[in-house]
Tab-separated table of C-alpha atoms in Angstrom:
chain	number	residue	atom	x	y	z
A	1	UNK	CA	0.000	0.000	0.000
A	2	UNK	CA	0.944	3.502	-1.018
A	3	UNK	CA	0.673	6.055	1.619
A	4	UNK	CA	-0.190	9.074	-0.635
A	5	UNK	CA	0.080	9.174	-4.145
A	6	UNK	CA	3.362	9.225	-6.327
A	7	UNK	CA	3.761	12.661	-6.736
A	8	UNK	CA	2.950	13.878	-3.184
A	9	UNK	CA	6.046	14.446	-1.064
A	10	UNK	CA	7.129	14.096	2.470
A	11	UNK	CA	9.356	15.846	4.238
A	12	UNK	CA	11.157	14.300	7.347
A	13	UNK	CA	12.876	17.004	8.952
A	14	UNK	CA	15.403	16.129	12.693
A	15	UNK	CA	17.942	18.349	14.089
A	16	UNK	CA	19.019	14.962	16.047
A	17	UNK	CA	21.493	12.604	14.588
A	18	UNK	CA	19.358	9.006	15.665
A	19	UNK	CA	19.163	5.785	13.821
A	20	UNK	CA	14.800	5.977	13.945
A	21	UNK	CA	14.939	9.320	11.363
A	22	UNK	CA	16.909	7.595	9.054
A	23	UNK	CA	15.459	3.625	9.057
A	24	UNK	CA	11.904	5.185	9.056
A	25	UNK	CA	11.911	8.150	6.707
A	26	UNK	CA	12.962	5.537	4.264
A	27	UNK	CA	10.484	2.745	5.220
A	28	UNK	CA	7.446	5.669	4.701
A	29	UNK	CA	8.927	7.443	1.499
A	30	UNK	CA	10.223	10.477	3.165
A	31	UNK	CA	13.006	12.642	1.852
A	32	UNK	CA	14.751	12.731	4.718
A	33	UNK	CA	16.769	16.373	5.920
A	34	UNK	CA	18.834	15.914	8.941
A	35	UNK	CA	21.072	18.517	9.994
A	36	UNK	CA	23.473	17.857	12.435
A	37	UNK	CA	24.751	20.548	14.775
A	38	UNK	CA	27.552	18.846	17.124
A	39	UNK	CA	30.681	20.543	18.035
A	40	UNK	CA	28.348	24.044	17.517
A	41	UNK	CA	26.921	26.545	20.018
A	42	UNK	CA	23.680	26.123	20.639
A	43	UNK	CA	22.644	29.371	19.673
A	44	UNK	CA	24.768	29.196	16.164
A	45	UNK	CA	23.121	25.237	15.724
A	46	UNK	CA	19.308	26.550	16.401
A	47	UNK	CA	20.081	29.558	14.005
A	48	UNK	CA	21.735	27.345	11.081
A	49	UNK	CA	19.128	24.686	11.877
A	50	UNK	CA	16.337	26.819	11.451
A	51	UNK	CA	17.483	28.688	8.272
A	52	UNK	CA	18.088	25.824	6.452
A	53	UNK	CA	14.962	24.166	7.545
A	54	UNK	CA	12.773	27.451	6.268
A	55	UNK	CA	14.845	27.522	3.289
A	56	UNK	CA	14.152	23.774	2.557
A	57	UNK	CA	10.708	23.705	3.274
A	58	UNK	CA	9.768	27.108	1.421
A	59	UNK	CA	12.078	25.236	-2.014
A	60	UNK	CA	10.380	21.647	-1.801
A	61	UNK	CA	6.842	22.700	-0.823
A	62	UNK	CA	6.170	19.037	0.540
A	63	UNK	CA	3.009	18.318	0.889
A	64	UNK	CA	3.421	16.324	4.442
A	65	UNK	CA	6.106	17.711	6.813
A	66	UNK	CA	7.299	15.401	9.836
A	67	UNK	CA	9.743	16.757	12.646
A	68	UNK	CA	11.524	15.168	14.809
A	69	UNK	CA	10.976	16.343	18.534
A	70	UNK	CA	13.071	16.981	20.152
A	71	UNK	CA	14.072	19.473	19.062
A	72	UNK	CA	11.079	21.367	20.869
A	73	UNK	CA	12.410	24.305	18.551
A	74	UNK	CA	11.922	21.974	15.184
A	75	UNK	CA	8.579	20.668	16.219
A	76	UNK	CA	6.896	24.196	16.955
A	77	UNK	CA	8.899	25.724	13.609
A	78	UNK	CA	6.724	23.089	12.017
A	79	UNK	CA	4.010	23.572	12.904
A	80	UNK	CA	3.747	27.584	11.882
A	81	UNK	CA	5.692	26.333	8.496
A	82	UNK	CA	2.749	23.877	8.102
A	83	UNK	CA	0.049	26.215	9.118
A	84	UNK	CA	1.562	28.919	6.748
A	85	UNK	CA	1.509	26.596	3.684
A	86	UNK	CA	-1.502	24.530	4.367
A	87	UNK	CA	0.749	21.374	5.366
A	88	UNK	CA	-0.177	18.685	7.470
A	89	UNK	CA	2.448	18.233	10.295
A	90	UNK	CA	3.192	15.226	12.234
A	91	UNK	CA	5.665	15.270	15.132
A	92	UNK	CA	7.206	12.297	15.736
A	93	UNK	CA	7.844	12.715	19.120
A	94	UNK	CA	10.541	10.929	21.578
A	95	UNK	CA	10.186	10.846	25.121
A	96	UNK	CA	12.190	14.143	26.151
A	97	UNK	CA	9.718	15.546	23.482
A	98	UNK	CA	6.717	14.754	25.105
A	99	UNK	CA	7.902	15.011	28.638
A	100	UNK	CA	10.927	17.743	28.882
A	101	UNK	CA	13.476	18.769	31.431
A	102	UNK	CA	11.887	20.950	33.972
A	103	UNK	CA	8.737	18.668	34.782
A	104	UNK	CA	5.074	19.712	34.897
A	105	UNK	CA	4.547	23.704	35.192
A	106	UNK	CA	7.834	24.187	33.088
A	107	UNK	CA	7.617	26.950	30.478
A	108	UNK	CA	9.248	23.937	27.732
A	109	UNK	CA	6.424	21.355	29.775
A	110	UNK	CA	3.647	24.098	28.286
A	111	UNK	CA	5.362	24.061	24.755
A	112	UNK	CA	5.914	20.209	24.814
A	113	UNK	CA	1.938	20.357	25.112
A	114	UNK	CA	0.959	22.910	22.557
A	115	UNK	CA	3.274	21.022	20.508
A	116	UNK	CA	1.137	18.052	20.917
A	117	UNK	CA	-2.039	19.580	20.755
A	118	UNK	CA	-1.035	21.610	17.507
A	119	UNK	CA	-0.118	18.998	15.404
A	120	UNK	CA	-2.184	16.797	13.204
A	121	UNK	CA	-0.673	13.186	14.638
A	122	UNK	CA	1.810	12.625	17.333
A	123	UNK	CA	3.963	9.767	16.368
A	124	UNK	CA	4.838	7.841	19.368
A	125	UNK	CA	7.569	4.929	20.064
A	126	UNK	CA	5.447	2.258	22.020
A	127	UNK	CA	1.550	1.648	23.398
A	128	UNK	CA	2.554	2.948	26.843
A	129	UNK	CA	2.910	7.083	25.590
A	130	UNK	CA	-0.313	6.937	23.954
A	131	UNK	CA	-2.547	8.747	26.904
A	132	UNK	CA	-0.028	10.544	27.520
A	133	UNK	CA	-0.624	11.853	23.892
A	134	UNK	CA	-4.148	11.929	24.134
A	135	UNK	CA	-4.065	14.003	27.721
A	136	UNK	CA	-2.617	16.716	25.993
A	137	UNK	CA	-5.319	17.099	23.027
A	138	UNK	CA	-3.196	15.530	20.835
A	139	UNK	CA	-4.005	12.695	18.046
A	140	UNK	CA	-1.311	9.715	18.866
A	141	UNK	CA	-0.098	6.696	16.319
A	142	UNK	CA	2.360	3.863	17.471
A	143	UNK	CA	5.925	3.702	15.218
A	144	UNK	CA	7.822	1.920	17.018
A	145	UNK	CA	11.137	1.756	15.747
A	146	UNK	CA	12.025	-0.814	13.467
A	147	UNK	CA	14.660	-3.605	13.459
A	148	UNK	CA	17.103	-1.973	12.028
A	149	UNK	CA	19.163	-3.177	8.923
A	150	UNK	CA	22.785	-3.735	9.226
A	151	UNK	CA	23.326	-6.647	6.785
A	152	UNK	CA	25.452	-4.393	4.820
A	153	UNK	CA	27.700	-3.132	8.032
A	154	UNK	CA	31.309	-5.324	8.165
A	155	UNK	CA	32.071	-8.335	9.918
A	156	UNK	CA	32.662	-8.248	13.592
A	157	UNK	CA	36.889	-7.096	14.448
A	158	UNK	CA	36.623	-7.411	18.265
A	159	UNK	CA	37.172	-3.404	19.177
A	160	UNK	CA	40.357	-2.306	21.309
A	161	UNK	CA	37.963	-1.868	24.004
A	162	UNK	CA	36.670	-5.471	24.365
A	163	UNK	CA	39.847	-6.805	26.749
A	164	UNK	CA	38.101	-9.351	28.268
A	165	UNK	CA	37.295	-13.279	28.139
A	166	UNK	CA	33.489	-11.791	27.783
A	167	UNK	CA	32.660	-8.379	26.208
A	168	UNK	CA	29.830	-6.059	27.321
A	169	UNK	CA	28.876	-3.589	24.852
A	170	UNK	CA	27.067	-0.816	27.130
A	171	UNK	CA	25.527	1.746	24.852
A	172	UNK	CA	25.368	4.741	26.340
A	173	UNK	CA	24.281	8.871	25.440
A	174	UNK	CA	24.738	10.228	28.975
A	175	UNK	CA	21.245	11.639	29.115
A	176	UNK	CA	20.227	11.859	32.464
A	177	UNK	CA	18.008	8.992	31.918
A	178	UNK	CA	20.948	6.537	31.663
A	179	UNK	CA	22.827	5.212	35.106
A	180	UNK	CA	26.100	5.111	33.863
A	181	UNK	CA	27.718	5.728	37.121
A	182	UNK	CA	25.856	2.367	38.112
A	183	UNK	CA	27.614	0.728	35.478
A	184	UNK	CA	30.902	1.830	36.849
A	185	UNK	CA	30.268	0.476	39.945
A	186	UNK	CA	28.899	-2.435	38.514
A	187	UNK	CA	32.419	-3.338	36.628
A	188	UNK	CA	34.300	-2.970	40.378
A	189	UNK	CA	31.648	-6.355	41.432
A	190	UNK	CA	32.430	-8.480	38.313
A	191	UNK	CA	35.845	-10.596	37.824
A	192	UNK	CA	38.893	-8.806	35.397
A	193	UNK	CA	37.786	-11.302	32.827
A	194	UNK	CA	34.045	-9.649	32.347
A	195	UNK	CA	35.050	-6.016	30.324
A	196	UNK	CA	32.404	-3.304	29.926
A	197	UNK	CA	32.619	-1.194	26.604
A	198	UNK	CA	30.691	2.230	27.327
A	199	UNK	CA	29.896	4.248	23.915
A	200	UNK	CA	29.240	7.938	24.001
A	201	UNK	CA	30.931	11.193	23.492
A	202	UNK	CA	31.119	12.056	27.445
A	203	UNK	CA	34.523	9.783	28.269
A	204	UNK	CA	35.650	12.447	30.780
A	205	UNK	CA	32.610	11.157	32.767
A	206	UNK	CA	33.576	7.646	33.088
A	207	UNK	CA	37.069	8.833	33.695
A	208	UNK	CA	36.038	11.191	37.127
A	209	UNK	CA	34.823	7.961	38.597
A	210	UNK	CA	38.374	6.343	38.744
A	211	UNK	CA	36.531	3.514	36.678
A	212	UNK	CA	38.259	0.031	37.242
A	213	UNK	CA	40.259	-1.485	34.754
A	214	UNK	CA	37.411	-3.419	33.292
A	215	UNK	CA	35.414	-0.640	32.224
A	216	UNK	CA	36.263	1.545	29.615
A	217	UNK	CA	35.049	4.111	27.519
A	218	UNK	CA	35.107	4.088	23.718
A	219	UNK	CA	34.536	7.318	23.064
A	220	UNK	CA	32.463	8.309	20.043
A	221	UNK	CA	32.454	5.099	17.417
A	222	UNK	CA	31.829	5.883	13.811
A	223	UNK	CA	29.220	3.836	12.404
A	224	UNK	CA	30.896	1.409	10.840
A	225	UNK	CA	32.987	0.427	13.887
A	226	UNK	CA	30.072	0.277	16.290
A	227	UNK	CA	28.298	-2.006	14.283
A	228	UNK	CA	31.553	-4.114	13.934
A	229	UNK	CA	30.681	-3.501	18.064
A	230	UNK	CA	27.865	-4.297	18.632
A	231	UNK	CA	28.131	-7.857	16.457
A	232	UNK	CA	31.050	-8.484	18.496
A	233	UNK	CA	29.863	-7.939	21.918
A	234	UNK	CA	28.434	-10.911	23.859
A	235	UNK	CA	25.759	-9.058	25.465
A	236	UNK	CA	24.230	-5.322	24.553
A	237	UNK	CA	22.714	-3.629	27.900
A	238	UNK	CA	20.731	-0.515	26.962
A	239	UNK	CA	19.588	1.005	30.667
A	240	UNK	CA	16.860	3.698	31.205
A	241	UNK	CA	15.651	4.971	34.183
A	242	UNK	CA	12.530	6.170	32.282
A	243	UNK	CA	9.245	3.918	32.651
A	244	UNK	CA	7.846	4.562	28.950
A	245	UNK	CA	11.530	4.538	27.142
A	246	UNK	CA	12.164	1.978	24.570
A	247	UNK	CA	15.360	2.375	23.087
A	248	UNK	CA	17.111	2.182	20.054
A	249	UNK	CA	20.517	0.149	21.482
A	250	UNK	CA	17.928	-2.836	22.030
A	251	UNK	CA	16.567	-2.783	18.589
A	252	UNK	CA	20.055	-2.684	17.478
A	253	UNK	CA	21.041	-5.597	19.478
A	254	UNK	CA	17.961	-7.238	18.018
A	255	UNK	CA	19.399	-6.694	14.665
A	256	UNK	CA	23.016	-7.718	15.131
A	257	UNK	CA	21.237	-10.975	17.146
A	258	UNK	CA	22.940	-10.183	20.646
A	259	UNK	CA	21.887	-11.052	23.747
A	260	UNK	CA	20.404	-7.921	26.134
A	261	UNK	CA	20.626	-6.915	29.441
A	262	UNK	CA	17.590	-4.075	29.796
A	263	UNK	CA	16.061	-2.412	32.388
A	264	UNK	CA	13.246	-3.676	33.558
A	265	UNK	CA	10.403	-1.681	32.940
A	266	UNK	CA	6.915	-2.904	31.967
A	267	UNK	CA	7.596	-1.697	28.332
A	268	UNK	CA	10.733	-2.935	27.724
A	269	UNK	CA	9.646	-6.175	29.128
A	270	UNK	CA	6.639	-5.788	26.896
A	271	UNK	CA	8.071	-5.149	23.608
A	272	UNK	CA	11.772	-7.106	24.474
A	273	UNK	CA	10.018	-9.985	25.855
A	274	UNK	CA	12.589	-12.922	25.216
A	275	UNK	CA	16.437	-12.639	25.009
A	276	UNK	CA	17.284	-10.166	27.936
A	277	UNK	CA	18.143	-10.647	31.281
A	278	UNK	CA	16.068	-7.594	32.988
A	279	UNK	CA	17.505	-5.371	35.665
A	280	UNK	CA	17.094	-2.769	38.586
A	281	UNK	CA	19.287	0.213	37.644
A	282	UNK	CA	21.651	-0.620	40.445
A	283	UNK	CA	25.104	-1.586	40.428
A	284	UNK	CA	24.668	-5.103	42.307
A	285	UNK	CA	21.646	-6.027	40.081
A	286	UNK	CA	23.248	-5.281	37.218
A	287	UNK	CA	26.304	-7.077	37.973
A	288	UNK	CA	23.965	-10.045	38.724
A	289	UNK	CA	22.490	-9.706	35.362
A	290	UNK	CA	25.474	-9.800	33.111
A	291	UNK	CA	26.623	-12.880	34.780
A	292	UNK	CA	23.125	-14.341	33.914
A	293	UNK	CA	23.461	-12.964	30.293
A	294	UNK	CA	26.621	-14.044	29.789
A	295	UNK	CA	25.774	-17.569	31.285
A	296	UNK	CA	23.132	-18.360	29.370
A	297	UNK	CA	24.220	-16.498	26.465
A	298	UNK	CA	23.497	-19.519	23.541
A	299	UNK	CA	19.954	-19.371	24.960
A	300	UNK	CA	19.439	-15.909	24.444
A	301	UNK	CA	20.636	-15.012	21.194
A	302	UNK	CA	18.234	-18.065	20.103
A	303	UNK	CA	15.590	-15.911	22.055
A	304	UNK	CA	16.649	-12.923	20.063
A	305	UNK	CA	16.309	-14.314	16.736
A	306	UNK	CA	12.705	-15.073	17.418
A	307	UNK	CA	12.423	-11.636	18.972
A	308	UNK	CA	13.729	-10.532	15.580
A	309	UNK	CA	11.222	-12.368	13.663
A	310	UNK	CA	8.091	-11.241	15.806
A	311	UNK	CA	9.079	-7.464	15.896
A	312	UNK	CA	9.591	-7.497	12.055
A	313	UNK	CA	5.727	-8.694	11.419
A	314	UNK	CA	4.786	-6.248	13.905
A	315	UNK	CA	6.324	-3.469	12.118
A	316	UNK	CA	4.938	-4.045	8.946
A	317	UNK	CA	1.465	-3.659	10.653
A	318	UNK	CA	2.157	-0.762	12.383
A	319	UNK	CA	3.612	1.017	9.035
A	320	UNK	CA	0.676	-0.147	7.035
A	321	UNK	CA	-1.288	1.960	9.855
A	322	UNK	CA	0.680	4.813	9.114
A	323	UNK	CA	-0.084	4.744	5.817
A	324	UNK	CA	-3.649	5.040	6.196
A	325	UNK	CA	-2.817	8.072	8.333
A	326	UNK	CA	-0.763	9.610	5.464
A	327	UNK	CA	-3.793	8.995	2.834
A	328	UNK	CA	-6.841	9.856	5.385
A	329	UNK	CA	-4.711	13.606	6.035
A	330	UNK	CA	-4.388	13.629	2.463
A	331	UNK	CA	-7.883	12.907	1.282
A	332	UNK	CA	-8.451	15.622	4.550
A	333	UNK	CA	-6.427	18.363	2.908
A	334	UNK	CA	-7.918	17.993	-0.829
A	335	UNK	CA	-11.471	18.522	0.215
């Protein structure tokens, strides 16, 4: 099924650089624009950002525009770009979109809700955001992410940082979601021969807590070599201390067919329901569950490629959904 006809257009517009944008702009036809703002001010990013966003939009006249949020900034210069042309706008909205720094009564809390109200759908990641959506005024549809495909990514090269008899792969942003100083701690409790990989940018975090010698930060990994990572790795653990998070490490993990250690929340249990080892977000219990993971680690990556399968069918549905969406706005907009 087509979701609008072959000369309508899509925009997909994120100021983020995230796997979701670019696996499911493609999946729905989208022309994707991401613009990409590390390494800048914040001030210089938002201005560049939103110039060439204007620019773009004002050139390609799509006829459906879809913004990443966050950024809060993207989402509501959207939604007057949509308004001003006559656009349909759908935000597809993350959970620091939907529920920002500063909590309810916040001044970006307010605009996180107008946000949601103002636009025509509010694409969510799982079941669990939907009232959330709907509480707000807003219209909600489920996207999860999908499996993402790295069948074209190289064969695993075990990375400098995996110095151990077994290899954690922790994949980490250092939001303030993630307990990476848990981790740490966690590495101190497990033998020398269990070695914990950290991604992210952030190193000089890891590094202030006098990590032991078993834990060790990677530093920023291109994508090629954190793919070769993530195949490598014996388990994945993706941590969250949100309840309604579910996050793109554990689809990748899915995808390179790795056994997970998660957090374990009622949606990541939910939609990860078979090879993870779940976890409080404290140090002992996570030491606890990589030795499970890594115990029973041939039963788990069997569990994962059924996990694999199931979440693939699933995906299909949900985009076949979307579509609908896409043609019912359309339909919508010509009358």
């Amino acid at each position: 099924m087509n979701p609008v006809r072959p000369d309508e257009k899509i925009l997909w517009v994120t100021w983020e650089d995230q796997r979701r944008n670019r696996s499911v702009s493609k999946a729905v036809g989208a022309r994707l624009l991401e613009i990409s703002g590390a390494g800048q001010g914040r001030l210089g990013r938002y201005v560049r950002s939103t110039v060439r966003t204007v620019g773009t939009v004002l050139r390609e006249r799509p006829d459906f525009i879809v913004a990443s949020n966050p950024s809060i900034v993207l989402a509501s210069l959207a939604l007057v770009l949509g308004r001003s042309l006559g656009r349909p706008v759908l935000i597809d909205a993350h959970n620091a979109g939907l529920d920002p720094p500063g909590g309810e009564g916040s001044l970006l809390h307010w605009v996180a809700s107008a946000v949601t109200r103002g636009a025509d759908v509010t694409v969510v990641h799982n079941d669990d955001l939907v009232d959330d959506v709907r509480h707000r005024g807003g219209r909600p549809f489920v996207l999860p992410d999908p499996v993402p495909d790295l069948a074209e990514a190289p064969e695993p090269v075990k990375p400098s940082a995996f110095q151990g008899k077994h290899n954690v792969l922790y994949v980490c942003t250092y939001d303030f979601d993630e307990p990476y100083l848990e981790v740490v701690e966690a590495g101190r409790l497990l033998g020398a021969d269990v070695c914990i990989a950290i991604t992210g940018r952030k190193v000089e975090r890891i590094l202030a807590a006098n990590p032991p010698s078993n834990v060790i930060p990677t530093g920023y990994l291109p994508e090629a070599d954190y793919v070769g990572a993530l195949r490598a790795a014996d388990v994945v653990m993706v941590l969250t201390t949100r309840e309604s998070c579910a996050q793109c490490g554990a689809y990748e993990a899915v995808s390179a067919g790795v056994p997970m250690v998660l957090t374990g929340t009622a949606t990541l249990r939910r939609i990860f329901s078979r090879g993870a080892v779940y976890t409080e977000n404290r140090a002992a219990a996570i030491a606890r569950a990589i030795e499970e993971a890594i115990r029973r680690r041939a039963e788990l990556a069997a569990e994962v490629a059924r996990l694999r399968d199931e979440l693939v069918l699933g995906w299909n549905e949900r985009l076949r959904g979307f579509h609908g969406i896409l043609q019912e706005l359309a339909r919508r907009r010509s009358t």
